[in-house]
Coordinates of C-alpha atoms and ligand atoms in Angstrom, one line a residue:
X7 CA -78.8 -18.9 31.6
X8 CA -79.1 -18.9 28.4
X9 CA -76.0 -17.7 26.1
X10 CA -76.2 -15.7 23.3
X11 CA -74.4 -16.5 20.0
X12 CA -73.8 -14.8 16.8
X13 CA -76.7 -14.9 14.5
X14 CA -75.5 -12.1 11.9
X15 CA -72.6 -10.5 10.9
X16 CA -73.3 -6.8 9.4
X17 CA -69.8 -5.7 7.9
X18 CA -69.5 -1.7 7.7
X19 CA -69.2 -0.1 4.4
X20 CA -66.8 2.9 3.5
X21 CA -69.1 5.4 2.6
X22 CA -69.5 9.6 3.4
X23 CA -71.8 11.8 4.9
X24 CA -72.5 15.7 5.7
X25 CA -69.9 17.8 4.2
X26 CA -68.1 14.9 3.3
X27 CA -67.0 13.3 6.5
X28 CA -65.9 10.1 5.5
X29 CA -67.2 7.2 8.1
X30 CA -68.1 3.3 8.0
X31 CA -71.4 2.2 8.6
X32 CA -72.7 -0.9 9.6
X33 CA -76.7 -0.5 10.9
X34 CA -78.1 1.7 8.0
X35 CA -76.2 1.0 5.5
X36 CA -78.7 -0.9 3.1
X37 CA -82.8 0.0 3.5
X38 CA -83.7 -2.8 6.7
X39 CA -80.4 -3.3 7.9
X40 CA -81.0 -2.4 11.5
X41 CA -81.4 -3.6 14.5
X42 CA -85.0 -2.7 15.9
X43 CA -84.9 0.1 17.6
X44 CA -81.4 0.5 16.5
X45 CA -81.4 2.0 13.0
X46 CA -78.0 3.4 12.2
X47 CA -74.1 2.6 13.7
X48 CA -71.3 5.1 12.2
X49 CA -68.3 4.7 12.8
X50 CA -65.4 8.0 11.8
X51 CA -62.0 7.6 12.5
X52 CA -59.1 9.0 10.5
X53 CA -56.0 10.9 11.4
X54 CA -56.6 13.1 7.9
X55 CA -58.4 16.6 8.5
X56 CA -59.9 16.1 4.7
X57 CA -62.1 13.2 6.2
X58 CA -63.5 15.0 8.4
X59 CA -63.0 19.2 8.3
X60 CA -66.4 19.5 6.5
X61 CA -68.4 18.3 9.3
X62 CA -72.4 18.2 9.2
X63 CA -73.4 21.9 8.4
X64 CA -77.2 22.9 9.8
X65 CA -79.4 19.9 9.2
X66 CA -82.8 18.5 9.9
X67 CA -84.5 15.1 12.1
X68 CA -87.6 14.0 13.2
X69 CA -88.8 10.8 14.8
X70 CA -85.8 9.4 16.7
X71 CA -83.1 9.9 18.8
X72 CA -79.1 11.1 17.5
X73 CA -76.2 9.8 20.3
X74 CA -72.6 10.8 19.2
X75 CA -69.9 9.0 21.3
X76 CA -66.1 10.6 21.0
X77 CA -63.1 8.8 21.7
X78 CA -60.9 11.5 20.0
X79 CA -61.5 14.9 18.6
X80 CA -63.5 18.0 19.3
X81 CA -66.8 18.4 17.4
X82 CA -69.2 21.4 18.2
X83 CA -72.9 20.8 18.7
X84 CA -75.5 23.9 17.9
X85 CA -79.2 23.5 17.7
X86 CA -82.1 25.5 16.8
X87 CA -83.4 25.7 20.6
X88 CA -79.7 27.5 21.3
X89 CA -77.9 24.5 22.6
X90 CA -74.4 24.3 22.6
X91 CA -72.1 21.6 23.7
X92 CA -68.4 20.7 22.8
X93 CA -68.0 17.3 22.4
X94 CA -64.4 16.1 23.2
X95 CA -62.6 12.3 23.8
X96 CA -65.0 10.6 26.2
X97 CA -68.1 12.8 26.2
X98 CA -71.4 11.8 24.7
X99 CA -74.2 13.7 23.4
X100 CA -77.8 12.7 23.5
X101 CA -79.9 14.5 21.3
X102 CA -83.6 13.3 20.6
X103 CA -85.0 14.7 17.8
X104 CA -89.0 14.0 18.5
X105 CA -90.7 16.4 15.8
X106 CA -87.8 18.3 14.8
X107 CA -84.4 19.6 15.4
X108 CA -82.0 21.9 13.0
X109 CA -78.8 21.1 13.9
X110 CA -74.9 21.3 13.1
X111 CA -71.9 19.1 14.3
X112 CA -68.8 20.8 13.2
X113 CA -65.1 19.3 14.2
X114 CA -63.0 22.1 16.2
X115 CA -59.7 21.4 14.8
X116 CA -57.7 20.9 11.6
X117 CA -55.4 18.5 12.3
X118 CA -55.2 15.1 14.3
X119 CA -57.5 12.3 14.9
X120 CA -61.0 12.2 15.1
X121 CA -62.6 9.2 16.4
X122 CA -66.1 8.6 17.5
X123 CA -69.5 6.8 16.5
X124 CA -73.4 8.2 15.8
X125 CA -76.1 6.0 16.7
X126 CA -79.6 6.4 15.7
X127 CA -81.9 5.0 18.6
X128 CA -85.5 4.5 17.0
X129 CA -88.7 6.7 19.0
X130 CA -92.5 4.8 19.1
X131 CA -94.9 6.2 17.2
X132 CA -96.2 7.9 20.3
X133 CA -93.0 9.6 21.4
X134 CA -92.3 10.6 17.9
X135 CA -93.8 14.1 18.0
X136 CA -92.4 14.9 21.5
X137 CA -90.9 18.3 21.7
X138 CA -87.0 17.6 21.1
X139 CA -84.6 17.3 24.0
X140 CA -81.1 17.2 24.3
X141 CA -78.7 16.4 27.0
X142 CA -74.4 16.7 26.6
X143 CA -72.8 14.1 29.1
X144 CA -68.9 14.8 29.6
X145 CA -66.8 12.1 30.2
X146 CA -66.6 12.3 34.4
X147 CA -70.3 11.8 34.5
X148 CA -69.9 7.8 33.0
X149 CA -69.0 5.3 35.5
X150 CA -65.9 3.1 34.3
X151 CA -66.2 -0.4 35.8
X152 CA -63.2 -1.9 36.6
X153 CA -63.0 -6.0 35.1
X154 CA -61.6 -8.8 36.8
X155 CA -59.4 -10.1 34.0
X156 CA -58.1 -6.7 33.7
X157 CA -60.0 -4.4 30.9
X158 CA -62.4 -1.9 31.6
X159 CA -66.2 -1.4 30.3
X160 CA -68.1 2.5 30.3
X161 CA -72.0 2.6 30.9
X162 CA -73.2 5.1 28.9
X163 CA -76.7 4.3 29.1
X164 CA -78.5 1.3 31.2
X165 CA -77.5 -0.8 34.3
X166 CA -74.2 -2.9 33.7
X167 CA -74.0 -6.1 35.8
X168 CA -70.7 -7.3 36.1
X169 CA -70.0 -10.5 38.7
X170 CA -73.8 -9.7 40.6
X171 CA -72.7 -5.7 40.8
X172 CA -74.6 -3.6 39.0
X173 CA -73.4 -0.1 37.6
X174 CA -76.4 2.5 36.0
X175 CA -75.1 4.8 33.6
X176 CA -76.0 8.3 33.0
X177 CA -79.0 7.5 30.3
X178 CA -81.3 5.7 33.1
X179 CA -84.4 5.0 35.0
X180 CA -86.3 7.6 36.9
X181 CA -88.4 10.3 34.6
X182 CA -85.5 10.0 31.9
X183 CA -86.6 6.6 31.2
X184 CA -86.5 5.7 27.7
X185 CA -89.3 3.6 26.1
X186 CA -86.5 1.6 24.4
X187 CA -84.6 1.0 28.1
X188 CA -81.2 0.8 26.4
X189 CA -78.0 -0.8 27.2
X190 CA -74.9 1.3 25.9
X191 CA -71.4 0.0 26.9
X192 CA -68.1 0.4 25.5
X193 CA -65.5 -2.2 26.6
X194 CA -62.0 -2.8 26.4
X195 CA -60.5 -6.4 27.3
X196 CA -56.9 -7.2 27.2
X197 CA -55.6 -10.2 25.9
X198 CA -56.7 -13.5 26.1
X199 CA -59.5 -12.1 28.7
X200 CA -63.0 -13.0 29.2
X201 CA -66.2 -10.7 29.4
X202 CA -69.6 -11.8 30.6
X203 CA -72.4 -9.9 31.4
X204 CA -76.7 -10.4 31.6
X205 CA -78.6 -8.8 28.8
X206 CA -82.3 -8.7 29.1
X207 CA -83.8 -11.9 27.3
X208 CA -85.9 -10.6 24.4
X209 CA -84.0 -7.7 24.0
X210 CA -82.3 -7.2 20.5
X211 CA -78.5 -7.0 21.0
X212 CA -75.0 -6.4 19.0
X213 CA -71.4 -5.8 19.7
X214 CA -69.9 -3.3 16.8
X215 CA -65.9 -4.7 17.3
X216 CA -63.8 -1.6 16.7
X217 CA -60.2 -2.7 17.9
X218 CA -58.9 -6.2 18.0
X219 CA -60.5 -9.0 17.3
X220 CA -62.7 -11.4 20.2
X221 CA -65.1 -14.7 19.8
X222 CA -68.5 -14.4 20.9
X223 CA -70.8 -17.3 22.8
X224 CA -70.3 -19.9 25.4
X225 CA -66.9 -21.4 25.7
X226 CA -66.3 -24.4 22.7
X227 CA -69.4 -22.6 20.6
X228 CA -68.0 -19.3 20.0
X229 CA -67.6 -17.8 16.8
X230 CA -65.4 -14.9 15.6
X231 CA -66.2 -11.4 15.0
X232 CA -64.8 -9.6 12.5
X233 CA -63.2 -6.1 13.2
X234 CA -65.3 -2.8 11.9
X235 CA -68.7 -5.1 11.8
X236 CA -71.7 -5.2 14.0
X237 CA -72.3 -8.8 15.3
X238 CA -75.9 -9.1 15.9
X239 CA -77.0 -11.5 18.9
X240 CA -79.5 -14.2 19.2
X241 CA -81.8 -13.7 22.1
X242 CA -81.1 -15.1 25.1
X243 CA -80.0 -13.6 28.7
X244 CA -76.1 -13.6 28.9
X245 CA -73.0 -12.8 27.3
X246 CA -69.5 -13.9 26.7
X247 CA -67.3 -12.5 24.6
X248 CA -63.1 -13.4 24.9
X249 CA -60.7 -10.9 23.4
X250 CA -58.3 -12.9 21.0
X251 CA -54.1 -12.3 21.8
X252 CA -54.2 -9.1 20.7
X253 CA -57.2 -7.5 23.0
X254 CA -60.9 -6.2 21.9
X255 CA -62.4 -3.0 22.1
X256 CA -66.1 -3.2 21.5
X257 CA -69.8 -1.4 21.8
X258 CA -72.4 -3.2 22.9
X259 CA -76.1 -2.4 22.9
X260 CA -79.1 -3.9 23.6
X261 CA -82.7 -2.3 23.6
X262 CA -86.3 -3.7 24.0
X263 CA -87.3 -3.7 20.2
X264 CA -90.5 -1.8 19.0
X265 CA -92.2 -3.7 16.3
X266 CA -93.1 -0.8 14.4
X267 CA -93.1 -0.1 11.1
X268 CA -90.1 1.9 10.0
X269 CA -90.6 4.1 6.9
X270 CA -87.2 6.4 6.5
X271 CA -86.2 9.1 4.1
X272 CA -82.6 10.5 4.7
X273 CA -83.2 12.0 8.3
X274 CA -86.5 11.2 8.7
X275 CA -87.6 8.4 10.5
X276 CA -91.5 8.1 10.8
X277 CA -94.1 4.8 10.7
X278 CA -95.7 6.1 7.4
X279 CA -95.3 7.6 3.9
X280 CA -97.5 10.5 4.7
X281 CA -95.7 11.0 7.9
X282 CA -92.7 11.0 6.0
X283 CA -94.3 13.5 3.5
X284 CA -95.6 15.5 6.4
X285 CA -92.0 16.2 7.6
X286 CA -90.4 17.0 4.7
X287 CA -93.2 19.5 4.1
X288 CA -93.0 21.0 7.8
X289 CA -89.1 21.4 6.8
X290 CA -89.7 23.0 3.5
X291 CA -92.4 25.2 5.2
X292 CA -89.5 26.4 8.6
X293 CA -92.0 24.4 10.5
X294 CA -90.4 21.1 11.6
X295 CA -88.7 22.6 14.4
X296 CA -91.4 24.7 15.8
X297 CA -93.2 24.3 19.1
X298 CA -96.5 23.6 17.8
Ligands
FE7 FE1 -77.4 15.3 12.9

């Protein structure tokens, strides 16, 4: 076994998105920070209904996949293609994009705390024009494993193998298969406890630390993470993370990278500039969304 360490620390940066929901964001924050295929990590949390009561009024993407995790609040999901899906503390949304999708995530309340994150899983080129999918998960349908050392860690997506027993989330194998194969897990360790768990060697990895504080690698070569940061992994095929005295909440994510070239403007995410032109003009045009 080989255990992975801490190669990068990507702090998150204050910054505001939509209608002006304000958010941190750690993956996307600066052109090339990302984690192939992982090309944006946001972060909103905020007790204030002016951080968050303007939501993300109807907008556009093409070329990758959108996956909104709640841990408080109520956000409401509509889409061109009539889906609708009330997102509330738990529940997960997968929405892939492919060619196009007009969308709007709007917050159903005005007062209390919203908490969640938005990933942006990259597509290949060859799945980028895909007719768009989407797929709500409520909170019921993702396994909880229960940890030895106390703690708990939810498999969103991917097989979790915790001491030998492996536990398949709800974004898995069969004909949902993702090209990208990835690992989604939020975890939450008590204090003082320890956390390993395989991760496919080759596979690009992080840990975005949300609560707590924790030190990642082998025992007597770990290194701290700091809260509100991604923590990007060195390849190898295990992990160990141990929460400090306080306990650790953290995401972790691994996928098989794509080597592709990523050319992005705003929500766009194609492998070329005339790609990229191509959408904006198939949005302009009311055709970004169509079947054909
Ligand atoms: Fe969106």
């Amino acid at each position: 076994m080989t255990t992975r360490t801490l190669a990068q620390v990507i702090e998150s940066i204050p910054t505001a998105d939509g209608a002006g929901v304000k958010l941190r964001r750690s993956l996307g924050s600066q052109r090339g920070v990302h984690v192939d295929p992982f090309l944006m990590l946001d972060e909103f949390y905020s007790d204030d209904p002016d951080d968050y009561i303007g939501g993300f009024p109807a907008h556009p993407h093409r070329g990758f996949e959108t996956v909104t995790y709640m841990l408080d609040g109520h956000m409401r999901h509509e889409d061109h293609m009539g889906n609708r899906g009330d997102l509330g503390p738990g529940d997960v949304q997968w929405m892939t994009a492919a060619r196009g999708i007009i969308h709007s995530e709007m917050p159903q309340q005005s007062e209390g705390r919203m908490r969640g994150f938005q990933l942006w899983l990259n597509l290949p080129a060859r799945e980028k024009m895909k007719p768009a999918a989407y797929r709500d998960i409520p909170a019921r349908e993702i396994p909880a494993v229960q940890l030895a050392g106390g703690g708990e860690a939810r498999v969103i997506a991917g097989t979790l193998q915790v001491d030998g027993a492996p536990t398949a989330g709800p974004i898995n194998g069969g004909a949902a298969q993702l090209s990208t194969d990835p690992l989604y897990v939020d975890v939450r360790l008590p204090a003082g406890a320890a956390f390993t768990a395989p991760i496919r060697a080759g596979y690009n990895a992080f840990l975005y630390l949300y609560e707590g504080s924790a030190a990642i690698g082998a025992e007597g070569a770990s290194r701290p993470l700091p809260q509100r940061a991604a923590g990007v992994l060195s390849d190898g095929d295990e992990l160990r993370v141990r929460a400090d005295a306080g306990g650790v909440r953290f995401l972790l994510l691994a996928a098989r990278p794509l080597r592709e070239p990523v050319v992005q403007y705003g929500p766009f995410v194609m492998n070329t500039r005339e790609e990229i032109e191509q959408a904006v003009a198939d949005y302009r045009s009311g055709r970004l969304a169509s079947a054909a």
